[in-house]
Amino acid sequence: MTTVTRTSSAATPDLFAGPGAPGSSGSRGAGPLLSVQDLHVQFRRRGVEPFDAVDGVSFDVAPGQTVGLVGESGCGKSVTSLAIMRLLAGRTTRVTGRVDFEGTDLLSLSRGEMRDRRGRDLAMIFQDPLSSLNPVVPLGVQVGEVLQRHRGMRRSAALREAADLLDQVGIPDPGRRIKEYAHQLSGGMRQRALIAMALACRPRLLIADEPTTALDVTIQAQILSLLRSLVSDHGTALIMITHDLGVVAGLCDEVNVLYAGRVVERAERHELFERPAHPYTHGLLASIPRLDAAAGERLTPIRGSVSDNIPWTHGCAFAPRCEREIDTCRQRTPELVPHDERRGDHLLRCHNSVPLDQVVAEGLAGPGHVARAGHEAAVLDRAATGPADTAGGTR
């Protein structure tokens, strides 16, 4: 297993140290760094009824905090991130709401102003590293372009610093790797290269869109360990987009469960895994493998798919797939409100939530469930940080 190394000589400062590092003005608890408010993304095509791929999504991210966006493919996770980064096609897409970054609405900026922010203040790790990297440009040149664009470095200096960045994200022999092309790197190295590019200008906010997809479990552990250290050691704000609840269990502080472009449940990580209340969250937990399952026990899939119900005009979008559907679900759209008056930070959008005793009876909640969220949660946490605390959840 490759160890993530960081240079620390006087000639080569820690390139991850930035405005969000501990002791700086960007410390956690100073208020949200990013505030997404009532974000709507509507896709419009000729001859097709427009529909909202993202419908009223709101959440905050503070320095040093990891916020997860979870759901099946087609729930609006990646579209939300692309809207934040202003990377959606303007002619066929209508984006409304507010995306406040340090008090500035990113949606109100001109293209040039947003281009200056993107890569410098906020950056994104894309889902497929092979298609995200230019196949005919050496890796060092691609990383160096970011440094030349935002930090005004000369090409030679940018290449040297690109090699330092690759070393810091754990790519061996970086002096040779900067001359290689994307197809010459392994999947794990390509993903690390994207992380190096995203961190080149020390952004305060990082968006990671399925950064461990299609990687083997040991490489996943290395990538997650690197992201965890960025948040804990340097105060980076992280938005983690994933369908993998094991990754969520080991990394996120707060979790937003998305369905059909809406947040249907939001809670602190342990609260969500120990007291899942929305039928969709309950279904996601029931459909993943569990280490404590009895031999021969079958998984419980969620019937249908997200695309079966898009677009919908009224009521709850999950109702056609929901085992707890009642008449109200088809008639009235539920609001996102506190699930329990005693726990105002656990929000739920449901007319007929899953009772806790049912969740416990099915073995999907209770102390330590975070560490049992699935095969990935246990394996990744052990590989990245050591054994899980089975008595009280993941450490």
Tab-separated table of C-alpha atoms in Angstrom:
chain	number	residue	atom	x	y	z
A	1	MET	CA	0.000	0.000	0.000
A	2	THR	CA	1.496	3.320	-1.083
A	3	THR	CA	2.108	5.768	1.740
A	4	VAL	CA	1.144	9.401	1.205
A	5	THR	CA	4.300	11.438	1.702
A	6	ARG	CA	4.762	15.163	2.099
A	7	THR	CA	7.898	17.151	1.580
A	8	SER	CA	8.799	19.494	4.403
A	9	SER	CA	12.104	21.139	3.480
A	10	ALA	CA	12.505	24.890	3.575
A	11	ALA	CA	12.964	25.000	-0.199
A	12	THR	CA	9.735	23.102	-0.786
A	13	PRO	CA	6.924	24.307	1.492
A	14	ASP	CA	3.880	22.182	2.181
A	15	LEU	CA	1.755	22.908	-0.866
A	16	PHE	CA	-1.395	21.836	0.972
A	17	ALA	CA	-0.946	24.533	3.619
A	18	GLY	CA	-3.291	27.338	2.695
A	19	PRO	CA	-5.861	29.790	4.012
A	20	GLY	CA	-7.903	26.953	5.524
A	21	ALA	CA	-5.057	25.527	7.592
A	22	PRO	CA	-5.428	25.314	11.372
A	23	GLY	CA	-4.656	28.564	13.056
A	24	SER	CA	-5.680	30.632	10.056
A	25	SER	CA	-8.768	32.764	9.594
A	26	GLY	CA	-10.505	29.839	7.884
A	27	SER	CA	-10.967	27.716	11.002
A	28	ARG	CA	-14.028	25.557	11.524
A	29	GLY	CA	-16.801	27.124	13.551
A	30	ALA	CA	-16.446	30.565	11.960
A	31	GLY	CA	-19.620	30.123	9.913
A	32	PRO	CA	-20.238	28.539	6.517
A	33	LEU	CA	-17.665	28.943	3.779
A	34	LEU	CA	-20.238	27.923	1.174
A	35	SER	CA	-23.993	28.381	1.495
A	36	VAL	CA	-26.229	26.871	-1.188
A	37	GLN	CA	-29.723	28.349	-0.970
A	38	ASP	CA	-32.795	27.101	-2.871
A	39	LEU	CA	-30.747	25.914	-5.852
A	40	HIS	CA	-32.750	24.969	-8.938
A	41	VAL	CA	-31.314	23.531	-12.152
A	42	GLN	CA	-33.754	23.170	-15.028
A	43	PHE	CA	-32.854	21.335	-18.231
A	44	ARG	CA	-34.561	22.564	-21.379
A	45	ARG	CA	-34.531	20.817	-24.746
A	46	ARG	CA	-36.517	21.495	-27.886
A	47	GLY	CA	-39.604	19.305	-28.032
A	48	VAL	CA	-39.137	18.005	-24.485
A	49	GLU	CA	-40.927	19.221	-21.359
A	50	PRO	CA	-38.441	21.144	-19.135
A	51	PHE	CA	-37.746	19.529	-15.785
A	52	ASP	CA	-35.805	20.406	-12.638
A	53	ALA	CA	-32.827	18.078	-12.189
A	54	VAL	CA	-32.134	19.975	-8.955
A	55	ASP	CA	-35.208	21.300	-7.157
A	56	GLY	CA	-34.655	23.616	-4.192
A	57	VAL	CA	-31.461	22.144	-2.726
A	58	SER	CA	-29.973	24.039	0.249
A	59	PHE	CA	-27.004	23.219	2.494
A	60	ASP	CA	-23.960	24.829	4.126
A	61	VAL	CA	-20.321	23.757	4.313
A	62	ALA	CA	-17.942	25.158	6.936
A	63	PRO	CA	-14.127	25.155	6.844
A	64	GLY	CA	-12.840	21.782	8.017
A	65	GLN	CA	-16.230	20.119	7.471
A	66	THR	CA	-17.142	17.273	5.109
A	67	VAL	CA	-20.704	17.306	3.795
A	68	GLY	CA	-21.970	14.310	1.844
A	69	LEU	CA	-24.469	14.286	-1.026
A	70	VAL	CA	-25.824	10.738	-1.299
A	71	GLY	CA	-28.238	8.989	-3.624
A	72	GLU	CA	-28.636	6.800	-6.686
A	73	SER	CA	-27.465	7.853	-10.129
A	74	GLY	CA	-29.907	10.432	-11.458
A	75	CYS	CA	-30.751	12.005	-8.097
A	76	GLY	CA	-29.036	15.324	-8.889
A	77	LYS	CA	-25.769	14.998	-6.967
A	78	SER	CA	-23.354	15.718	-9.817
A	79	VAL	CA	-25.629	18.354	-11.354
A	80	THR	CA	-25.618	20.173	-8.000
A	81	SER	CA	-21.821	20.205	-7.960
A	82	LEU	CA	-21.571	21.354	-11.573
A	83	ALA	CA	-24.025	24.167	-10.827
A	84	ILE	CA	-21.881	25.292	-7.885
A	85	MET	CA	-18.814	25.309	-10.146
A	86	ARG	CA	-20.739	27.055	-12.973
A	87	LEU	CA	-19.866	24.267	-15.437
A	88	LEU	CA	-23.320	23.650	-16.937
A	89	ALA	CA	-24.178	24.622	-20.504
A	90	GLY	CA	-25.932	27.985	-20.397
A	91	ARG	CA	-28.198	27.682	-23.432
A	92	THR	CA	-29.944	24.481	-22.371
A	93	THR	CA	-29.801	24.955	-18.611
A	94	ARG	CA	-31.460	27.457	-16.287
A	95	VAL	CA	-29.873	27.822	-12.836
A	96	THR	CA	-31.544	29.867	-10.080
A	97	GLY	CA	-31.069	30.349	-6.359
A	98	ARG	CA	-27.914	31.451	-4.546
A	99	VAL	CA	-24.484	29.905	-4.137
A	100	ASP	CA	-22.724	32.136	-1.608
A	101	PHE	CA	-18.982	31.620	-1.288
A	102	GLU	CA	-17.553	33.850	1.441
A	103	GLY	CA	-20.512	36.174	0.980
A	104	THR	CA	-20.304	36.392	-2.824
A	105	ASP	CA	-23.033	34.823	-4.942
A	106	LEU	CA	-21.145	32.739	-7.502
A	107	LEU	CA	-24.183	32.660	-9.785
A	108	SER	CA	-24.026	36.447	-10.171
A	109	LEU	CA	-20.382	36.549	-11.287
A	110	SER	CA	-19.382	37.080	-14.899
A	111	ARG	CA	-17.726	34.207	-16.764
A	112	GLY	CA	-14.323	35.835	-16.364
A	113	GLU	CA	-14.787	36.424	-12.643
A	114	MET	CA	-15.898	32.822	-12.127
A	115	ARG	CA	-12.968	31.547	-14.173
A	116	ASP	CA	-10.625	33.389	-11.819
A	117	ARG	CA	-12.293	31.791	-8.791
A	118	ARG	CA	-12.469	28.279	-10.217
A	119	GLY	CA	-9.280	26.407	-9.392
A	120	ARG	CA	-8.037	29.140	-7.064
A	121	ASP	CA	-10.745	29.393	-4.391
A	122	LEU	CA	-12.784	26.279	-5.120
A	123	ALA	CA	-11.887	23.176	-7.105
A	124	MET	CA	-13.423	19.883	-8.168
A	125	ILE	CA	-12.239	16.291	-8.524
A	126	PHE	CA	-14.218	14.765	-11.367
A	127	GLN	CA	-15.665	11.281	-11.467
A	128	ASP	CA	-13.711	9.732	-14.350
A	129	PRO	CA	-9.995	10.625	-14.214
A	130	LEU	CA	-9.193	9.106	-17.610
A	131	SER	CA	-11.707	11.294	-19.456
A	132	SER	CA	-10.908	14.322	-17.276
A	133	LEU	CA	-7.206	14.343	-18.183
A	134	ASN	CA	-6.026	15.457	-21.633
A	135	PRO	CA	-4.695	12.311	-23.353
A	136	VAL	CA	-2.145	14.152	-25.541
A	137	VAL	CA	-0.629	16.490	-22.919
A	138	PRO	CA	1.965	15.282	-20.366
A	139	LEU	CA	0.732	15.151	-16.795
A	140	GLY	CA	3.201	17.764	-15.536
A	141	VAL	CA	2.085	20.278	-18.152
A	142	GLN	CA	-1.568	19.817	-17.156
A	143	VAL	CA	-0.854	20.377	-13.461
A	144	GLY	CA	1.506	23.236	-14.320
A	145	GLU	CA	-1.151	25.049	-16.369
A	146	VAL	CA	-3.181	25.570	-13.203
A	147	LEU	CA	-0.173	27.121	-11.467
A	148	GLN	CA	0.643	29.321	-14.446
A	149	ARG	CA	-2.962	30.506	-14.778
A	150	HIS	CA	-3.707	31.308	-11.148
A	151	ARG	CA	-0.309	31.880	-9.540
A	152	GLY	CA	1.543	33.476	-12.456
A	153	MET	CA	4.406	30.978	-12.369
A	154	ARG	CA	6.833	30.423	-15.227
A	155	ARG	CA	6.592	27.103	-17.048
A	156	SER	CA	9.816	25.678	-15.591
A	157	ALA	CA	8.870	26.631	-12.026
A	158	ALA	CA	5.352	25.286	-12.541
A	159	LEU	CA	6.736	21.911	-13.672
A	160	ARG	CA	8.962	21.683	-10.592
A	161	GLU	CA	6.050	22.476	-8.316
A	162	ALA	CA	3.848	20.024	-10.225
A	163	ALA	CA	6.357	17.294	-9.371
A	164	ASP	CA	6.231	18.348	-5.713
A	165	LEU	CA	2.426	18.149	-5.780
A	166	LEU	CA	2.481	14.661	-7.276
A	167	ASP	CA	4.914	13.612	-4.556
A	168	GLN	CA	2.648	15.006	-1.859
A	169	VAL	CA	-0.358	13.022	-3.090
A	170	GLY	CA	1.698	9.821	-3.004
A	171	ILE	CA	2.648	9.299	-6.667
A	172	PRO	CA	6.073	7.588	-6.737
A	173	ASP	CA	8.919	8.931	-8.883
A	174	PRO	CA	7.134	12.215	-9.676
A	175	GLY	CA	10.047	13.500	-11.767
A	176	ARG	CA	9.331	10.747	-14.278
A	177	ARG	CA	5.559	10.831	-13.968
A	178	ILE	CA	5.257	14.489	-14.987
A	179	LYS	CA	6.523	13.475	-18.438
A	180	GLU	CA	3.993	10.662	-18.834
A	181	TYR	CA	0.498	10.685	-20.319
A	182	ALA	CA	-2.789	9.685	-18.721
A	183	HIS	CA	-2.918	6.242	-20.360
A	184	GLN	CA	0.472	5.377	-18.820
A	185	LEU	CA	-0.834	5.777	-15.267
A	186	SER	CA	-2.867	3.370	-13.159
A	187	GLY	CA	-6.402	4.302	-12.125
A	188	GLY	CA	-5.246	5.232	-8.630
A	189	MET	CA	-2.447	7.421	-9.970
A	190	ARG	CA	-4.808	9.210	-12.350
A	191	GLN	CA	-7.169	9.943	-9.475
A	192	ARG	CA	-4.273	11.236	-7.357
A	193	ALA	CA	-3.171	13.397	-10.283
A	194	LEU	CA	-6.637	14.987	-10.416
A	195	ILE	CA	-6.420	15.643	-6.680
A	196	ALA	CA	-3.004	17.273	-7.183
A	197	MET	CA	-4.454	19.509	-9.912
A	198	ALA	CA	-7.410	20.437	-7.729
A	199	LEU	CA	-5.133	21.329	-4.809
A	200	ALA	CA	-2.467	23.149	-6.806
A	201	CYS	CA	-3.735	26.592	-5.796
A	202	ARG	CA	-4.712	25.604	-2.242
A	203	PRO	CA	-8.489	26.070	-2.647
A	204	ARG	CA	-10.570	26.507	0.476
A	205	LEU	CA	-13.393	24.357	-0.923
A	206	LEU	CA	-12.980	20.993	-2.646
A	207	ILE	CA	-15.794	19.084	-4.376
A	208	ALA	CA	-15.110	15.366	-4.878
A	209	ASP	CA	-17.503	13.679	-7.312
A	210	GLU	CA	-17.343	9.899	-6.798
A	211	PRO	CA	-13.528	9.995	-6.382
A	212	THR	CA	-13.250	6.262	-5.591
A	213	THR	CA	-15.496	4.850	-8.330
A	214	ALA	CA	-14.004	1.815	-10.158
A	215	LEU	CA	-10.927	1.716	-7.889
A	216	ASP	CA	-9.979	-1.375	-5.916
A	217	VAL	CA	-10.523	-1.271	-2.171
A	218	THR	CA	-6.900	-0.549	-1.185
A	219	ILE	CA	-6.642	2.381	-3.619
A	220	GLN	CA	-10.000	3.652	-2.351
A	221	ALA	CA	-8.598	3.613	1.167
A	222	GLN	CA	-5.559	5.636	0.105
A	223	ILE	CA	-7.671	8.269	-1.670
A	224	LEU	CA	-10.069	8.585	1.282
A	225	SER	CA	-7.162	8.808	3.726
A	226	LEU	CA	-5.719	11.663	1.673
A	227	LEU	CA	-9.058	13.514	1.603
A	228	ARG	CA	-9.520	12.941	5.339
A	229	SER	CA	-6.105	14.463	6.078
A	230	LEU	CA	-6.856	17.516	3.930
A	231	VAL	CA	-9.952	18.222	5.990
A	232	SER	CA	-8.575	17.440	9.455
A	233	ASP	CA	-5.058	18.850	9.056
A	234	HIS	CA	-5.605	21.812	6.749
A	235	GLY	CA	-9.179	22.957	7.305
A	236	THR	CA	-10.307	22.308	3.739
A	237	ALA	CA	-14.086	22.317	3.277
A	238	LEU	CA	-15.124	19.176	1.383
A	239	ILE	CA	-18.311	18.242	-0.472
A	240	MET	CA	-18.294	14.472	-0.972
A	241	ILE	CA	-20.590	13.172	-3.711
A	242	THR	CA	-21.138	9.426	-3.622
A	243	HIS	CA	-23.649	6.593	-3.812
A	244	ASP	CA	-21.457	4.525	-1.470
A	245	LEU	CA	-22.747	4.614	2.103
A	246	GLY	CA	-19.543	2.960	3.284
A	247	VAL	CA	-17.586	6.012	2.136
A	248	VAL	CA	-20.104	8.275	3.868
A	249	ALA	CA	-19.771	6.324	7.110
A	250	GLY	CA	-16.019	6.769	7.182
A	251	LEU	CA	-15.655	10.353	5.969
A	252	CYS	CA	-18.653	12.699	6.229
A	253	ASP	CA	-19.738	14.893	9.149
A	254	GLU	CA	-23.181	15.732	7.749
A	255	VAL	CA	-25.147	13.782	5.156
A	256	ASN	CA	-27.738	15.017	2.661
A	257	VAL	CA	-29.764	12.229	1.037
A	258	LEU	CA	-30.977	13.358	-2.398
A	259	TYR	CA	-33.819	11.905	-4.415
A	260	ALA	CA	-35.102	13.292	-7.738
A	261	GLY	CA	-33.248	16.555	-7.200
A	262	ARG	CA	-34.440	17.207	-3.636
A	263	VAL	CA	-32.926	16.697	-0.209
A	264	VAL	CA	-35.219	14.132	1.440
A	265	GLU	CA	-33.214	13.675	4.652
A	266	ARG	CA	-30.370	15.554	6.330
A	267	ALA	CA	-28.601	14.644	9.541
A	268	GLU	CA	-25.260	14.296	11.249
A	269	ARG	CA	-23.558	11.090	10.138
A	270	HIS	CA	-24.107	8.992	13.269
A	271	GLU	CA	-27.681	10.263	13.610
A	272	LEU	CA	-28.497	9.279	10.036
A	273	PHE	CA	-27.091	5.768	10.337
A	274	GLU	CA	-28.570	5.108	13.769
A	275	ARG	CA	-31.991	6.756	13.191
A	276	PRO	CA	-32.747	6.675	9.428
A	277	ALA	CA	-36.311	7.925	9.016
A	278	HIS	CA	-37.006	8.423	5.311
A	279	PRO	CA	-38.135	5.290	3.435
A	280	TYR	CA	-35.544	6.041	0.738
A	281	THR	CA	-32.684	6.223	3.256
A	282	HIS	CA	-34.047	3.058	4.845
A	283	GLY	CA	-34.069	1.398	1.420
A	284	LEU	CA	-30.487	2.419	0.662
A	285	LEU	CA	-29.298	0.916	3.942
A	286	ALA	CA	-31.288	-2.275	3.393
A	287	SER	CA	-29.861	-2.794	-0.096
A	288	ILE	CA	-26.160	-2.897	0.785
A	289	PRO	CA	-24.218	-5.957	2.003
A	290	ARG	CA	-23.693	-6.249	5.770
A	291	LEU	CA	-20.916	-8.083	7.563
A	292	ASP	CA	-23.311	-9.302	10.266
A	293	ALA	CA	-25.931	-10.693	7.848
A	294	ALA	CA	-26.938	-14.336	8.261
A	295	ALA	CA	-25.738	-16.843	5.689
A	296	GLY	CA	-28.091	-16.915	2.712
A	297	GLU	CA	-29.841	-13.669	3.672
A	298	ARG	CA	-30.928	-11.804	0.551
A	299	LEU	CA	-30.564	-8.080	-0.045
A	300	THR	CA	-33.716	-5.972	-0.288
A	301	PRO	CA	-33.691	-3.866	-3.471
A	302	ILE	CA	-35.674	-0.669	-4.011
A	303	ARG	CA	-38.189	-1.351	-6.765
A	304	GLY	CA	-38.079	0.730	-9.940
A	305	SER	CA	-35.619	3.529	-10.663
A	306	VAL	CA	-35.329	7.287	-10.280
A	307	SER	CA	-35.875	7.927	-13.987
A	308	ASP	CA	-39.270	6.169	-13.888
A	309	ASN	CA	-40.761	9.157	-12.039
A	310	ILE	CA	-39.055	12.133	-13.733
A	311	PRO	CA	-40.508	14.613	-14.238
A	312	TRP	CA	-43.198	14.540	-11.564
A	313	THR	CA	-45.713	17.325	-11.051
A	314	HIS	CA	-47.092	16.926	-7.532
A	315	GLY	CA	-46.828	14.850	-4.397
A	316	CYS	CA	-43.750	12.944	-3.259
A	317	ALA	CA	-41.433	11.851	-6.078
A	318	PHE	CA	-40.503	8.683	-4.186
A	319	ALA	CA	-44.126	7.603	-3.669
A	320	PRO	CA	-44.318	5.225	-6.689
A	321	ARG	CA	-41.360	3.241	-5.277
A	322	CYS	CA	-42.202	3.559	-1.585
A	323	GLU	CA	-43.414	0.678	0.579
A	324	ARG	CA	-44.977	3.182	3.030
A	325	GLU	CA	-46.954	5.210	0.502
A	326	ILE	CA	-50.262	6.674	1.694
A	327	ASP	CA	-52.838	8.814	-0.138
A	328	THR	CA	-51.266	12.056	1.098
A	329	CYS	CA	-47.970	11.137	-0.570
A	330	ARG	CA	-49.566	11.391	-4.029
A	331	GLN	CA	-51.570	14.514	-3.222
A	332	ARG	CA	-49.218	16.858	-1.376
A	333	THR	CA	-45.498	17.508	-1.723
A	334	PRO	CA	-43.784	17.066	1.669
A	335	GLU	CA	-41.661	19.873	3.107
A	336	LEU	CA	-38.186	19.473	4.609
A	337	VAL	CA	-38.843	19.922	8.338
A	338	PRO	CA	-37.280	18.752	11.641
A	339	HIS	CA	-37.964	15.061	12.181
A	340	ASP	CA	-37.879	15.413	15.960
A	341	GLU	CA	-38.345	18.644	17.928
A	342	ARG	CA	-35.547	17.508	20.235
A	343	ARG	CA	-33.201	17.106	17.261
A	344	GLY	CA	-33.720	20.146	15.086
A	345	ASP	CA	-30.725	19.333	12.882
A	346	HIS	CA	-32.289	16.062	11.644
A	347	LEU	CA	-34.473	17.189	8.734
A	348	LEU	CA	-36.932	14.990	6.872
A	349	ARG	CA	-39.168	15.327	3.806
A	350	CYS	CA	-41.807	12.632	4.340
A	351	HIS	CA	-45.503	12.184	5.222
A	352	ASN	CA	-45.111	8.656	6.626
A	353	SER	CA	-41.595	8.123	7.973
A	354	VAL	CA	-40.140	4.783	9.044
A	355	PRO	CA	-40.558	4.220	12.813
A	356	LEU	CA	-37.322	3.648	14.704
A	357	ASP	CA	-38.482	0.344	16.200
A	358	GLN	CA	-38.930	-1.077	12.688
A	359	VAL	CA	-35.453	0.050	11.663
A	360	VAL	CA	-33.933	-1.498	14.787
A	361	ALA	CA	-35.891	-4.730	14.309
A	362	GLU	CA	-34.490	-5.048	10.795
A	363	GLY	CA	-30.950	-4.547	12.083
A	364	LEU	CA	-30.465	-1.280	10.197
A	365	ALA	CA	-29.839	0.997	13.178
A	366	GLY	CA	-28.521	1.134	16.703
A	367	PRO	CA	-25.100	1.618	18.329
A	368	GLY	CA	-22.208	0.763	16.065
A	369	HIS	CA	-24.247	0.747	12.873
A	370	VAL	CA	-21.967	3.320	11.263
A	371	ALA	CA	-19.171	0.756	11.366
A	372	ARG	CA	-21.527	-1.877	9.909
A	373	ALA	CA	-22.902	0.270	7.080
A	374	GLY	CA	-21.487	-2.159	4.547
A	375	HIS	CA	-18.447	-4.085	3.485
A	376	GLU	CA	-16.782	-0.930	2.184
A	377	ALA	CA	-17.195	0.964	5.462
A	378	ALA	CA	-15.418	-1.644	7.552
A	379	VAL	CA	-12.671	-2.421	5.048
A	380	LEU	CA	-11.963	1.181	4.087
A	381	ASP	CA	-11.861	2.434	7.652
A	382	ARG	CA	-9.466	-0.309	8.741
A	383	ALA	CA	-7.249	0.259	5.714
A	384	ALA	CA	-7.165	4.029	6.064
A	385	THR	CA	-7.238	4.757	9.795
A	386	GLY	CA	-7.065	1.522	11.735
A	387	PRO	CA	-9.724	-0.738	13.294
A	388	ALA	CA	-13.267	0.563	13.630
A	389	ASP	CA	-14.787	1.068	17.056
A	390	THR	CA	-17.547	-1.520	16.882
A	391	ALA	CA	-19.060	-0.355	20.160
A	392	GLY	CA	-19.702	3.201	19.149
A	393	GLY	CA	-19.312	3.550	15.414
A	394	THR	CA	-16.429	4.492	13.203
A	395	ARG	CA	-13.704	6.480	14.878
